[in-house]
JSON list of C-alpha atoms in Angstrom, two decimals:
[
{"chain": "A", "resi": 902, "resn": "UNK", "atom": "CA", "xyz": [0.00, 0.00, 0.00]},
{"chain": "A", "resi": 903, "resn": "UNK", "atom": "CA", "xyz": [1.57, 3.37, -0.79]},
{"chain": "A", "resi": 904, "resn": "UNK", "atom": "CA", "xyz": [0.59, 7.03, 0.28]},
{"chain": "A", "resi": 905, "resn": "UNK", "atom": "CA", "xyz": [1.56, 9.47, -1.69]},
{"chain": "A", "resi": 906, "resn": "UNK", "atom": "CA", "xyz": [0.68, 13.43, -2.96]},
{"chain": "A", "resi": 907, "resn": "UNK", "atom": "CA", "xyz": [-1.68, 13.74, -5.67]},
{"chain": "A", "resi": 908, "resn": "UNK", "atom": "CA", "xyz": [0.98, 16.03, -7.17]},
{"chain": "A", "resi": 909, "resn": "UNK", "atom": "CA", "xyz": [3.53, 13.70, -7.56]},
{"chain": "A", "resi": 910, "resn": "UNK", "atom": "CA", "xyz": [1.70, 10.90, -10.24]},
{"chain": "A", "resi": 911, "resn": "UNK", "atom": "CA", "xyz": [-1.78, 10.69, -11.62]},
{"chain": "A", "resi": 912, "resn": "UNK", "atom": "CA", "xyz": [-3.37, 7.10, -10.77]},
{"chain": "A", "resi": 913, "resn": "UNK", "atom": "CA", "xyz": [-3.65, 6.31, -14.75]},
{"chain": "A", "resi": 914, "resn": "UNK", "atom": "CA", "xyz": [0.43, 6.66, -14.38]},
{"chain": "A", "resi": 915, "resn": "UNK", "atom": "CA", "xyz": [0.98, 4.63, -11.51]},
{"chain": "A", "resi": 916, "resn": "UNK", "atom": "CA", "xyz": [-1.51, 1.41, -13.29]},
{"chain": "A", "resi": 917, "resn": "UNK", "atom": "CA", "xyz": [-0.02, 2.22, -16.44]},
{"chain": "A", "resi": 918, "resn": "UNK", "atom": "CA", "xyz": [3.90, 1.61, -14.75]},
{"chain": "A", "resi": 919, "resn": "UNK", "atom": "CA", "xyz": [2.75, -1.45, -12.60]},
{"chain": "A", "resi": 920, "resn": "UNK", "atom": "CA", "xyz": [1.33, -3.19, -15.54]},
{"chain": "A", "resi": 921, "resn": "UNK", "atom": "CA", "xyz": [4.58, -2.85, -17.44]},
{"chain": "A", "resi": 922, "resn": "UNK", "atom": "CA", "xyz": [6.69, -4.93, -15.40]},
{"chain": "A", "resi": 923, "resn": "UNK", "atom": "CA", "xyz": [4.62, -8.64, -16.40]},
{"chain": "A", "resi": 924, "resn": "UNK", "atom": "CA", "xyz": [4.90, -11.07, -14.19]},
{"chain": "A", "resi": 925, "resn": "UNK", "atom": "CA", "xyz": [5.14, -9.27, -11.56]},
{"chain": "A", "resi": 926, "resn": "UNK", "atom": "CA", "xyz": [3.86, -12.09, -8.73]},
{"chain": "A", "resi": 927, "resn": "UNK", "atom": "CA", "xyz": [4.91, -12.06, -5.21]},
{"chain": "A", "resi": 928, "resn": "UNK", "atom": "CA", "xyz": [8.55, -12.92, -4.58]},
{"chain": "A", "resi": 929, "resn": "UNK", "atom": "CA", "xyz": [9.70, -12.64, -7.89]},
{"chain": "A", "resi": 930, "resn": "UNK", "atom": "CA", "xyz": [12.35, -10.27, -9.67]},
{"chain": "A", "resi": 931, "resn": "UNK", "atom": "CA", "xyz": [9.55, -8.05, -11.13]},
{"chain": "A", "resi": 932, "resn": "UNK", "atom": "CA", "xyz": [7.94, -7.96, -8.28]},
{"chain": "A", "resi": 933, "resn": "UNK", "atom": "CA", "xyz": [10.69, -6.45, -6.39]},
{"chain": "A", "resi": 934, "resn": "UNK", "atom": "CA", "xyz": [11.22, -4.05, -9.58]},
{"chain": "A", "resi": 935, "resn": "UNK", "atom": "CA", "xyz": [7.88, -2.93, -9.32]},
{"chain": "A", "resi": 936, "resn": "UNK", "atom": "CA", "xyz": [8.66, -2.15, -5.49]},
{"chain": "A", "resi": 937, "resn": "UNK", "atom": "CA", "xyz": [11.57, -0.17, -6.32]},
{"chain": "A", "resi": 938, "resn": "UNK", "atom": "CA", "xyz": [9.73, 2.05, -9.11]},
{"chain": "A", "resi": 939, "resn": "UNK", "atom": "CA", "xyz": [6.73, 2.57, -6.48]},
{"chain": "A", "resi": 940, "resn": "UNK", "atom": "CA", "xyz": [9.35, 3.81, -3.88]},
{"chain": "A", "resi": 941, "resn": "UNK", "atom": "CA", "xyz": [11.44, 6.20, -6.61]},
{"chain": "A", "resi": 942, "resn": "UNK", "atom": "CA", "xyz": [7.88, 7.48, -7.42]},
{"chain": "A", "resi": 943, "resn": "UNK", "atom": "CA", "xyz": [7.06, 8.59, -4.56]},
{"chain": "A", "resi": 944, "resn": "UNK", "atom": "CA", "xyz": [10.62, 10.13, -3.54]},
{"chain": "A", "resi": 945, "resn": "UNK", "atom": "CA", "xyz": [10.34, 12.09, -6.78]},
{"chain": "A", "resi": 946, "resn": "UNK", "atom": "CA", "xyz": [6.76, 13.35, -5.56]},
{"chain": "A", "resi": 947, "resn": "UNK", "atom": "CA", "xyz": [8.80, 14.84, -2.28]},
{"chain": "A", "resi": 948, "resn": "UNK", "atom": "CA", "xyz": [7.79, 12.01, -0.05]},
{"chain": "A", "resi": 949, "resn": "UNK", "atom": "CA", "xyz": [9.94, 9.36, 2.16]},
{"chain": "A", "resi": 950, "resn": "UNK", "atom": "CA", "xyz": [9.40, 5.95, 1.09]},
{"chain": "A", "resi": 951, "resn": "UNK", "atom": "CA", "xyz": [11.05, 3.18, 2.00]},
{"chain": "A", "resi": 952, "resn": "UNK", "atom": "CA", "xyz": [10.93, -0.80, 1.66]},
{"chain": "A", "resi": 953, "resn": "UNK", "atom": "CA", "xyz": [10.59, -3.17, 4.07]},
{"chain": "A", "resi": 954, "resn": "UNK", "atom": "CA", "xyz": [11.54, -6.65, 3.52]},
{"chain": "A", "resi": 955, "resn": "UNK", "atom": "CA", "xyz": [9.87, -10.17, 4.53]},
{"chain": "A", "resi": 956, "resn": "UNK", "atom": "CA", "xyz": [9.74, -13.61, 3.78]},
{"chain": "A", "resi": 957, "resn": "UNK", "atom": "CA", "xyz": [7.03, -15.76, 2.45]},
{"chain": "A", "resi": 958, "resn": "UNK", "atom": "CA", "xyz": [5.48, -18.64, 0.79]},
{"chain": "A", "resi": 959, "resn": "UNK", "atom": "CA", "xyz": [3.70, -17.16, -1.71]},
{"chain": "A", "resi": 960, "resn": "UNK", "atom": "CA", "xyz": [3.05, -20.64, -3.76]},
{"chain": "A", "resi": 961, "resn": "UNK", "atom": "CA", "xyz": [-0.48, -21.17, -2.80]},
{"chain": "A", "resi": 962, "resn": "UNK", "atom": "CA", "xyz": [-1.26, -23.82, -5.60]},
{"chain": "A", "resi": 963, "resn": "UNK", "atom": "CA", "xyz": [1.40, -25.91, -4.88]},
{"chain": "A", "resi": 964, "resn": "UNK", "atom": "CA", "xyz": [0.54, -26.19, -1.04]},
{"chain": "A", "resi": 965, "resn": "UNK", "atom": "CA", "xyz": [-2.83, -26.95, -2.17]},
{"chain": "A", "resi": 966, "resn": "UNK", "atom": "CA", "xyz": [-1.52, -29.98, -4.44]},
{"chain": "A", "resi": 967, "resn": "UNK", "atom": "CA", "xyz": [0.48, -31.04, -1.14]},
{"chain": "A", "resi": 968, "resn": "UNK", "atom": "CA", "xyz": [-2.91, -31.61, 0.84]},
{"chain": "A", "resi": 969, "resn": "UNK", "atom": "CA", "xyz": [-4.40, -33.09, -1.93]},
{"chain": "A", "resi": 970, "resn": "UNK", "atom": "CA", "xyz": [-1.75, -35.62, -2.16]},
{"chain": "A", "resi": 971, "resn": "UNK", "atom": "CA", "xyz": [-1.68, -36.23, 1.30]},
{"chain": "A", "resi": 972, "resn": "UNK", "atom": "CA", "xyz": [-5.97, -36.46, 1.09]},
{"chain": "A", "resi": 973, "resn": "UNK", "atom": "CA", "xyz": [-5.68, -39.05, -1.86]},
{"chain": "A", "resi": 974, "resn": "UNK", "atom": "CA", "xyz": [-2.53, -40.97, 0.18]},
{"chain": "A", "resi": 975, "resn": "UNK", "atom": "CA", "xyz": [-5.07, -41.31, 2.86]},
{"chain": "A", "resi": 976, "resn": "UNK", "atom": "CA", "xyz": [-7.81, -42.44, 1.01]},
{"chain": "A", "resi": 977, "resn": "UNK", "atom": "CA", "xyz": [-5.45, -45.19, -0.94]},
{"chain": "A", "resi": 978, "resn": "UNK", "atom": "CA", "xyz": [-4.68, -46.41, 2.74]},
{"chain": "A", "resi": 979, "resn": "UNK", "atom": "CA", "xyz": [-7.40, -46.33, 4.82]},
{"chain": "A", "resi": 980, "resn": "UNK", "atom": "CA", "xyz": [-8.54, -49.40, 2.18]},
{"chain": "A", "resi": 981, "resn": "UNK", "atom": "CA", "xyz": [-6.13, -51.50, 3.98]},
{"chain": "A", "resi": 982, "resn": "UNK", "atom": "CA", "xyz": [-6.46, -49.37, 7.30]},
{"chain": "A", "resi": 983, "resn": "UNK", "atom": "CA", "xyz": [-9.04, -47.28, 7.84]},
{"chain": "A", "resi": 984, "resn": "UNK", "atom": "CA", "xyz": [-8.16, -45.57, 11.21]},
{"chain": "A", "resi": 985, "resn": "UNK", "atom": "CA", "xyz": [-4.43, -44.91, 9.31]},
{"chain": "A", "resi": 986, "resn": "UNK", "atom": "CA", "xyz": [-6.23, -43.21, 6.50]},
{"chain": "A", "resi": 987, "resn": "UNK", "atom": "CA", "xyz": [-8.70, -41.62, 8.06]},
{"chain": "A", "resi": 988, "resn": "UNK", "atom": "CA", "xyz": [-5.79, -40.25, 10.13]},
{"chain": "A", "resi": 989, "resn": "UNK", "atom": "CA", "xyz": [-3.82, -39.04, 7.52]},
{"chain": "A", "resi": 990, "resn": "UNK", "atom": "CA", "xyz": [-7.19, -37.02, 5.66]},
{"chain": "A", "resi": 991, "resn": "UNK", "atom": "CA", "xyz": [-7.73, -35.70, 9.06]},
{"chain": "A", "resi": 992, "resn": "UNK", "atom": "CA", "xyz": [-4.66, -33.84, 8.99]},
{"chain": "A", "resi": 993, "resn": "UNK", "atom": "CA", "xyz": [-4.72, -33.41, 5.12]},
{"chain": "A", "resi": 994, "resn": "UNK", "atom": "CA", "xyz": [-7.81, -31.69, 6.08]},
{"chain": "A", "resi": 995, "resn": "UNK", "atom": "CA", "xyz": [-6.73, -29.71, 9.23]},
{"chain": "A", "resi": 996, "resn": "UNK", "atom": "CA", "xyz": [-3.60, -28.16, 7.49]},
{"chain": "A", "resi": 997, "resn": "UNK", "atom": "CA", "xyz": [-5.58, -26.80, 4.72]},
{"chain": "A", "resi": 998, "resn": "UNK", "atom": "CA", "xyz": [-8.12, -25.21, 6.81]},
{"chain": "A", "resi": 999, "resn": "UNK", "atom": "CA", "xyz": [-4.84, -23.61, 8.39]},
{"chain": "A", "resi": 1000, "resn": "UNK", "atom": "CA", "xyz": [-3.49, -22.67, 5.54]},
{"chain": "A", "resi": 1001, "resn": "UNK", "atom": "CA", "xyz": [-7.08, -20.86, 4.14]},
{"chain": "A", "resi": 1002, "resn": "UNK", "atom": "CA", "xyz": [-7.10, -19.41, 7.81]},
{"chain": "A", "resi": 1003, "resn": "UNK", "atom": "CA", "xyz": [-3.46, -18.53, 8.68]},
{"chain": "A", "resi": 1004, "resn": "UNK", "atom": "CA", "xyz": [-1.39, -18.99, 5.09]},
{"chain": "A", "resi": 1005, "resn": "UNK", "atom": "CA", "xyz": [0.67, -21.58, 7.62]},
{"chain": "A", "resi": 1006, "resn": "UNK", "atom": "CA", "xyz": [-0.03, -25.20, 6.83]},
{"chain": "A", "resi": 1007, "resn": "UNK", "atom": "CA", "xyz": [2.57, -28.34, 5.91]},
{"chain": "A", "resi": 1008, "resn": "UNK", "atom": "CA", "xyz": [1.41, -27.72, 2.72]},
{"chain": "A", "resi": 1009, "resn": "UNK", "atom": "CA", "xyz": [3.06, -24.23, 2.99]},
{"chain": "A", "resi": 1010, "resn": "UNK", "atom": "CA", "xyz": [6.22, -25.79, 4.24]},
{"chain": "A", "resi": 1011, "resn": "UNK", "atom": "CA", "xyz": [6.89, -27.69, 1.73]},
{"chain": "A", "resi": 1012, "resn": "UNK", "atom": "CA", "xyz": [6.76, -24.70, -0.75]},
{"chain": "A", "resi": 1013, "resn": "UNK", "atom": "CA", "xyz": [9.82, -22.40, -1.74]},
{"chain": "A", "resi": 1014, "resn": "UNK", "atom": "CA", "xyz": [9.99, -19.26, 0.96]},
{"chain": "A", "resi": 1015, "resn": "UNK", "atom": "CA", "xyz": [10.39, -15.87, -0.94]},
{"chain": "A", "resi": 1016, "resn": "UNK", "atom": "CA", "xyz": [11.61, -12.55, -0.38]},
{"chain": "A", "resi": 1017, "resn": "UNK", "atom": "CA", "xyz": [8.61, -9.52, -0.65]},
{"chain": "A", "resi": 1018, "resn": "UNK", "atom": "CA", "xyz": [8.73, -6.42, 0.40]},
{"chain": "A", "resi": 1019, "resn": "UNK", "atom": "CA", "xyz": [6.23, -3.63, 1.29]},
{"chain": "A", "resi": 1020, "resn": "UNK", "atom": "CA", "xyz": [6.49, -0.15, -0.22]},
{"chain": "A", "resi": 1021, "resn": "UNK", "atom": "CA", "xyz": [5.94, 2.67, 3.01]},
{"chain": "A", "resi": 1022, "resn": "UNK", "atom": "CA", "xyz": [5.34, 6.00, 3.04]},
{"chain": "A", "resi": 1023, "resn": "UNK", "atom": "CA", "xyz": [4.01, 7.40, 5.97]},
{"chain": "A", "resi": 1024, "resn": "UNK", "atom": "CA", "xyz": [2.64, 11.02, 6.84]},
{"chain": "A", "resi": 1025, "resn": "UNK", "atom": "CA", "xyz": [4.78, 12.41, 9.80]},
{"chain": "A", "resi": 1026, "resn": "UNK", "atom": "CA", "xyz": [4.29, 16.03, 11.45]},
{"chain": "A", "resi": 1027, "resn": "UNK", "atom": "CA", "xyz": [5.92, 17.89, 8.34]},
{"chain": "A", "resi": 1028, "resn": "UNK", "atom": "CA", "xyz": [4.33, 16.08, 5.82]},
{"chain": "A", "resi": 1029, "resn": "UNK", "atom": "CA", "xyz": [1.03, 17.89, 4.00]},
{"chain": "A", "resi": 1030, "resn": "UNK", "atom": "CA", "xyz": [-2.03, 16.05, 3.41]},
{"chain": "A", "resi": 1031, "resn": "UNK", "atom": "CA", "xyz": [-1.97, 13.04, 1.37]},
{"chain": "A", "resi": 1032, "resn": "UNK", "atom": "CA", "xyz": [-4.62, 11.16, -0.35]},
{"chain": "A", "resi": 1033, "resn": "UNK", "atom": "CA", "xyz": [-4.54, 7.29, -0.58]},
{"chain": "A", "resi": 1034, "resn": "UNK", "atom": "CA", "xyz": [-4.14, 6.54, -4.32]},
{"chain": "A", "resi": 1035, "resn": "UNK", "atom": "CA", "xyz": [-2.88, 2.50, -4.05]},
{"chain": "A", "resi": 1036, "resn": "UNK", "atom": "CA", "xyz": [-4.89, 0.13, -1.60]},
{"chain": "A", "resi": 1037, "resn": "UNK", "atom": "CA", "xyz": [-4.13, -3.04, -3.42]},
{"chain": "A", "resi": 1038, "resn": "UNK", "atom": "CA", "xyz": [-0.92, -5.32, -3.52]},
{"chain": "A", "resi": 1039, "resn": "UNK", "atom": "CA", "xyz": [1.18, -4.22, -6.45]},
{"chain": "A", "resi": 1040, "resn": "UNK", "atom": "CA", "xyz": [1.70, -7.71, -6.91]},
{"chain": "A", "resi": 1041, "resn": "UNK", "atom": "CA", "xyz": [-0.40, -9.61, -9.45]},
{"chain": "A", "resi": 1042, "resn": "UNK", "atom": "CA", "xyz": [-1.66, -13.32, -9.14]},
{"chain": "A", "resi": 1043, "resn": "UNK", "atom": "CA", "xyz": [-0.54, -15.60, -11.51]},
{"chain": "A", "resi": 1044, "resn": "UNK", "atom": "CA", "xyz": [-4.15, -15.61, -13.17]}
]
């Protein structure tokens, strides 16, 4: 999310640059590319920015294809045993409902962890008004 002056870059600017760097998904190169622009933006509109760093999973498909793995190992065993497989859906189950819940699962764990980062700009005692022109990730889904 980034706060910035309406002076600095008209909203059909700020789209327009985002959607230029393709691919831009969370954890990736033009993700972090897109970051950077967002910050030099709004430094050249006068403001502070800054980015802060984190780490993430960000591979929510594959984590999904984890539990279903695990469901369909589960069903395969509980033919032979069904308090074994009816054990191992259980926590096929439980770990995705974490994972919808939290974004922490064993599904998650078994994904790649990423570097992000989050562009800030905050208003402090000499900063004018500001109006909030981005309240959506920069990132973009792999859709």
């Amino acid at each position: 999310m980034a706060f910035y002056h309406a002076r600095s870059m008209s909203t059909v600017d700020t789209v327009g640059g985002l959607a230029a760097f393709q691919g831009r998904g969370a954890g990736t190169d033009a993700e972090r590319r897109a970051a950077r622009w967002l910050c030099d933006q709004l430094e050249a509109g006068g403001r502070d920015a800054r980015l802060e760093p984190f780490w993430c999973r960000p591979n929510w498909a594959l984590a999904n294809l984890w539990h279903v793995a695990l469901g369909l190992i589960g069903s395969l065993v509980s033919v032979s045993s069904a308090r074994a497989g009816g054990a191992i859906v259980l926590v096929a189950l439980l770990s995705t409902i974490a994972d919808a819940l939290t974004g922490r699962s064993l599904g998650r764990l078994l994904t790649p962890e990423r570097a992000s980062q989050n562009v800030v700009s905050e208003t402090g005692a000499q900063s004018r008004r500001v109006r909030l022109i981005i309240t959506a990730n920069y990132d973009a889904g792999r859709t």
